[in-house]
């Protein structure tokens, strides 16, 4: 995804990330390519999901989806903490992240029910979470 650099003080909205990313893809990737899968690349879990969702708000010649690891596992691992008593809560957190990204690759993610931990380190001015 085309996002501001890690040291940039500027934040981009999901729509800006979508616009720049899709503009680049349309210029360089043939429509015959069946799919494009993104990594979260240092974005928070919710930020990566919102950006993916924004890219799927309009038709694309490719299937635009995700291949996240950290953005699916981070809250899950923090919830689990290696403790047997946290297994169910961690599984629920993983399932929630997977469902959120599944909706985002369809352009149907709303951000509803997100935990504060999943949005950690994220603030996009003018966007409601």
Coordinates of N, CA and C in Angstrom, one line a residue, residues 13-91:
X13 N -5.4 9.5 5.0 CA -6.7 8.9 5.3 C -6.8 7.6 4.5
X14 N -7.7 6.7 4.8 CA -7.8 5.5 4.0 C -8.1 5.8 2.5
X15 N -8.9 6.8 2.3 CA -9.2 7.2 0.9 C -8.0 7.7 0.2
X16 N -7.1 8.4 0.8 CA -5.9 8.8 0.2 C -5.0 7.6 -0.1
X17 N -4.8 6.7 0.8 CA -4.0 5.5 0.6 C -4.6 4.7 -0.6
X18 N -5.9 4.6 -0.6 CA -6.6 3.9 -1.7 C -6.3 4.6 -3.0
X19 N -6.5 5.9 -3.1 CA -6.3 6.6 -4.3 C -4.9 6.4 -4.9
X20 N -3.9 6.7 -4.0 CA -2.5 6.5 -4.5 C -2.1 5.1 -4.8
X21 N -2.6 4.2 -4.1 CA -2.3 2.8 -4.3 C -2.9 2.3 -5.6
X22 N -4.2 2.5 -5.8 CA -4.8 2.1 -7.0 C -4.3 2.8 -8.2
X23 N -4.0 4.1 -8.1 CA -3.4 4.8 -9.2 C -2.1 4.1 -9.7
X24 N -1.2 3.8 -8.7 CA 0.0 3.1 -9.0 C -0.3 1.7 -9.7
X25 N -1.2 1.0 -9.1 CA -1.5 -0.4 -9.6 C -2.0 -0.3 -11.0
X26 N -2.9 0.6 -11.3 CA -3.5 0.8 -12.6 C -2.4 1.1 -13.7
X27 N -1.4 1.9 -13.2 CA -0.3 2.2 -14.1 C 0.7 1.1 -14.4
X28 N 0.8 0.1 -13.5 CA 1.9 -0.8 -13.6 C 1.5 -2.3 -13.7
X29 N 0.3 -2.6 -13.2 CA -0.2 -4.0 -13.1 C -1.2 -4.3 -14.2
X30 N -0.9 -5.3 -15.1 CA -1.9 -5.6 -16.1 C -3.2 -6.1 -15.5
X31 N -4.3 -5.8 -16.0 CA -5.6 -6.3 -15.5 C -5.7 -7.8 -15.5
X32 N -4.9 -8.5 -16.3 CA -5.0 -9.9 -16.4 C -4.4 -10.6 -15.1
X33 N -3.7 -9.8 -14.3 CA -3.2 -10.4 -13.0 C -4.4 -10.6 -12.1
X34 N -4.6 -11.8 -11.6 CA -5.9 -12.2 -10.9 C -6.0 -11.5 -9.6
X35 N -4.9 -11.3 -8.8 CA -5.1 -10.7 -7.5 C -3.9 -10.0 -7.0
X36 N -4.1 -9.1 -6.1 CA -3.1 -8.4 -5.4 C -3.3 -8.5 -3.9
X37 N -2.3 -9.1 -3.2 CA -2.5 -9.3 -1.7 C -1.5 -8.4 -1.0
X38 N -2.0 -7.7 0.0 CA -1.1 -6.7 0.7 C -0.7 -7.2 2.1
X39 N 0.5 -6.8 2.5 CA 1.0 -7.0 3.8 C 0.6 -5.7 4.6
X40 N 0.6 -5.7 5.9 CA 0.2 -4.6 6.7 C 1.3 -3.5 6.8
X41 N 2.5 -3.9 6.6 CA 3.7 -3.0 6.5 C 3.8 -1.9 7.6
X42 N 3.7 -2.3 8.9 CA 3.9 -1.4 9.9 C 2.6 -0.6 10.3
X43 N 1.5 -0.8 9.6 CA 0.3 -0.1 10.0 C -0.4 -0.8 11.2
X44 N -1.2 -0.1 11.9 CA -2.0 -0.8 13.0 C -2.9 -1.8 12.3
X45 N -3.5 -2.7 13.1 CA -4.4 -3.6 12.5 C -5.6 -3.0 11.9
X46 N -6.2 -2.0 12.5 CA -7.3 -1.3 12.0 C -7.0 -0.4 10.8
X47 N -5.9 0.2 10.9 CA -5.4 1.1 9.7 C -5.3 0.2 8.5
X48 N -4.6 -0.9 8.6 CA -4.5 -1.8 7.4 C -5.8 -2.3 6.9
X49 N -6.7 -2.6 7.8 CA -8.1 -3.0 7.4 C -8.9 -1.9 6.7
X50 N -8.8 -0.7 7.3 CA -9.5 0.5 6.7 C -9.0 0.8 5.3
X51 N -7.6 0.7 5.2 CA -7.0 1.0 3.9 C -7.5 0.0 2.8
X52 N -7.4 -1.3 3.2 CA -7.9 -2.4 2.3 C -9.4 -2.1 1.9
X53 N -10.2 -1.8 2.9 CA -11.6 -1.6 2.7 C -11.8 -0.5 1.7
X54 N -11.0 0.6 1.8 CA -11.2 1.8 0.9 C -10.8 1.4 -0.5
X55 N -9.9 0.5 -0.7 CA -9.5 0.1 -2.0 C -10.6 -0.7 -2.7
X56 N -11.4 -1.3 -1.9 CA -12.5 -2.2 -2.4 C -13.9 -1.5 -2.5
X57 N -13.9 -0.2 -2.3 CA -15.1 0.6 -2.4 C -15.6 0.8 -3.9
X58 N -14.7 0.5 -4.8 CA -15.1 0.6 -6.2 C -14.5 -0.6 -6.9
X59 N -15.0 -0.9 -8.1 CA -14.5 -2.1 -8.8 C -13.0 -2.0 -9.2
X60 N -12.3 -3.1 -9.1 CA -10.9 -3.2 -9.6 C -10.8 -4.3 -10.6
X61 N -9.9 -4.3 -11.5 CA -9.7 -5.4 -12.4 C -9.1 -6.6 -11.7
X62 N -8.6 -6.5 -10.5 CA -7.9 -7.6 -9.8 C -8.7 -7.8 -8.5
X63 N -8.5 -9.0 -7.9 CA -9.0 -9.2 -6.5 C -8.0 -8.6 -5.6
X64 N -8.4 -7.6 -4.8 CA -7.5 -6.9 -3.9 C -7.8 -7.3 -2.5
X65 N -6.9 -8.0 -1.9 CA -7.1 -8.7 -0.6 C -5.9 -8.5 0.3
X66 N -5.7 -9.4 1.3 CA -4.7 -9.3 2.3 C -3.9 -10.6 2.5
X67 N -2.7 -10.4 2.9 CA -1.8 -11.5 3.3 C -1.1 -11.1 4.6
X68 N -1.9 -10.6 5.5 CA -1.3 -10.1 6.7 C -0.9 -11.2 7.7
X69 N 0.1 -10.9 8.5 CA 0.5 -11.8 9.6 C 0.3 -11.0 10.9
X70 N 1.1 -10.0 11.0 CA 1.1 -9.2 12.2 C -0.3 -8.5 12.4
X71 N -0.9 -8.0 11.4 CA -2.2 -7.3 11.5 C -3.3 -8.3 11.8
X72 N -3.1 -9.6 11.7 CA -4.1 -10.5 12.2 C -3.7 -11.1 13.6
X73 N -2.4 -11.2 13.9 CA -2.0 -11.8 15.1 C -1.7 -11.0 16.3
X74 N -1.4 -9.7 16.1 CA -0.9 -8.8 17.1 C -1.8 -8.8 18.4
X75 N -3.1 -8.4 18.2 CA -4.0 -8.4 19.4 C -4.2 -9.8 19.9
X76 N -4.3 -10.8 19.1 CA -4.4 -12.2 19.5 C -3.3 -12.6 20.4
X77 N -2.1 -12.3 20.0 CA -0.9 -12.7 20.8 C -0.8 -11.9 22.2
X78 N -1.2 -10.6 22.1 CA -1.2 -9.8 23.3 C -2.3 -10.3 24.3
X79 N -3.4 -10.7 23.7 CA -4.5 -11.2 24.6 C -4.1 -12.5 25.2
X80 N -3.5 -13.4 24.4 CA -3.1 -14.7 24.9 C -2.1 -14.7 26.0
X81 N -1.0 -14.0 25.8 CA 0.1 -13.9 26.7 C 0.7 -15.2 27.2
X82 N 0.5 -16.3 26.4 CA 1.0 -17.6 26.7 C 0.2 -18.3 27.9
X83 N -0.9 -17.7 28.3 CA -1.6 -18.3 29.4 C -2.8 -19.1 28.9
X84 N -2.9 -20.3 29.5 CA -4.1 -21.2 29.1 C -5.4 -20.6 29.3
X85 N -5.6 -19.8 30.3 CA -6.9 -19.2 30.6 C -7.3 -18.1 29.6
X86 N -6.3 -17.6 28.8 CA -6.6 -16.6 27.8 C -6.8 -17.1 26.4
X87 N -6.8 -18.4 26.3 CA -6.9 -19.0 24.9 C -8.2 -18.7 24.2
X88 N -9.3 -18.8 24.9 CA -10.6 -18.5 24.3 C -10.7 -17.0 23.8
X89 N -10.2 -16.1 24.7 CA -10.2 -14.7 24.3 C -9.3 -14.4 23.2
X90 N -8.2 -15.0 23.1 CA -7.2 -14.9 22.0 C -7.8 -15.4 20.7
X91 N -8.5 -16.6 20.8 CA -9.1 -17.1 19.6 C -10.2 -16.2 19.1

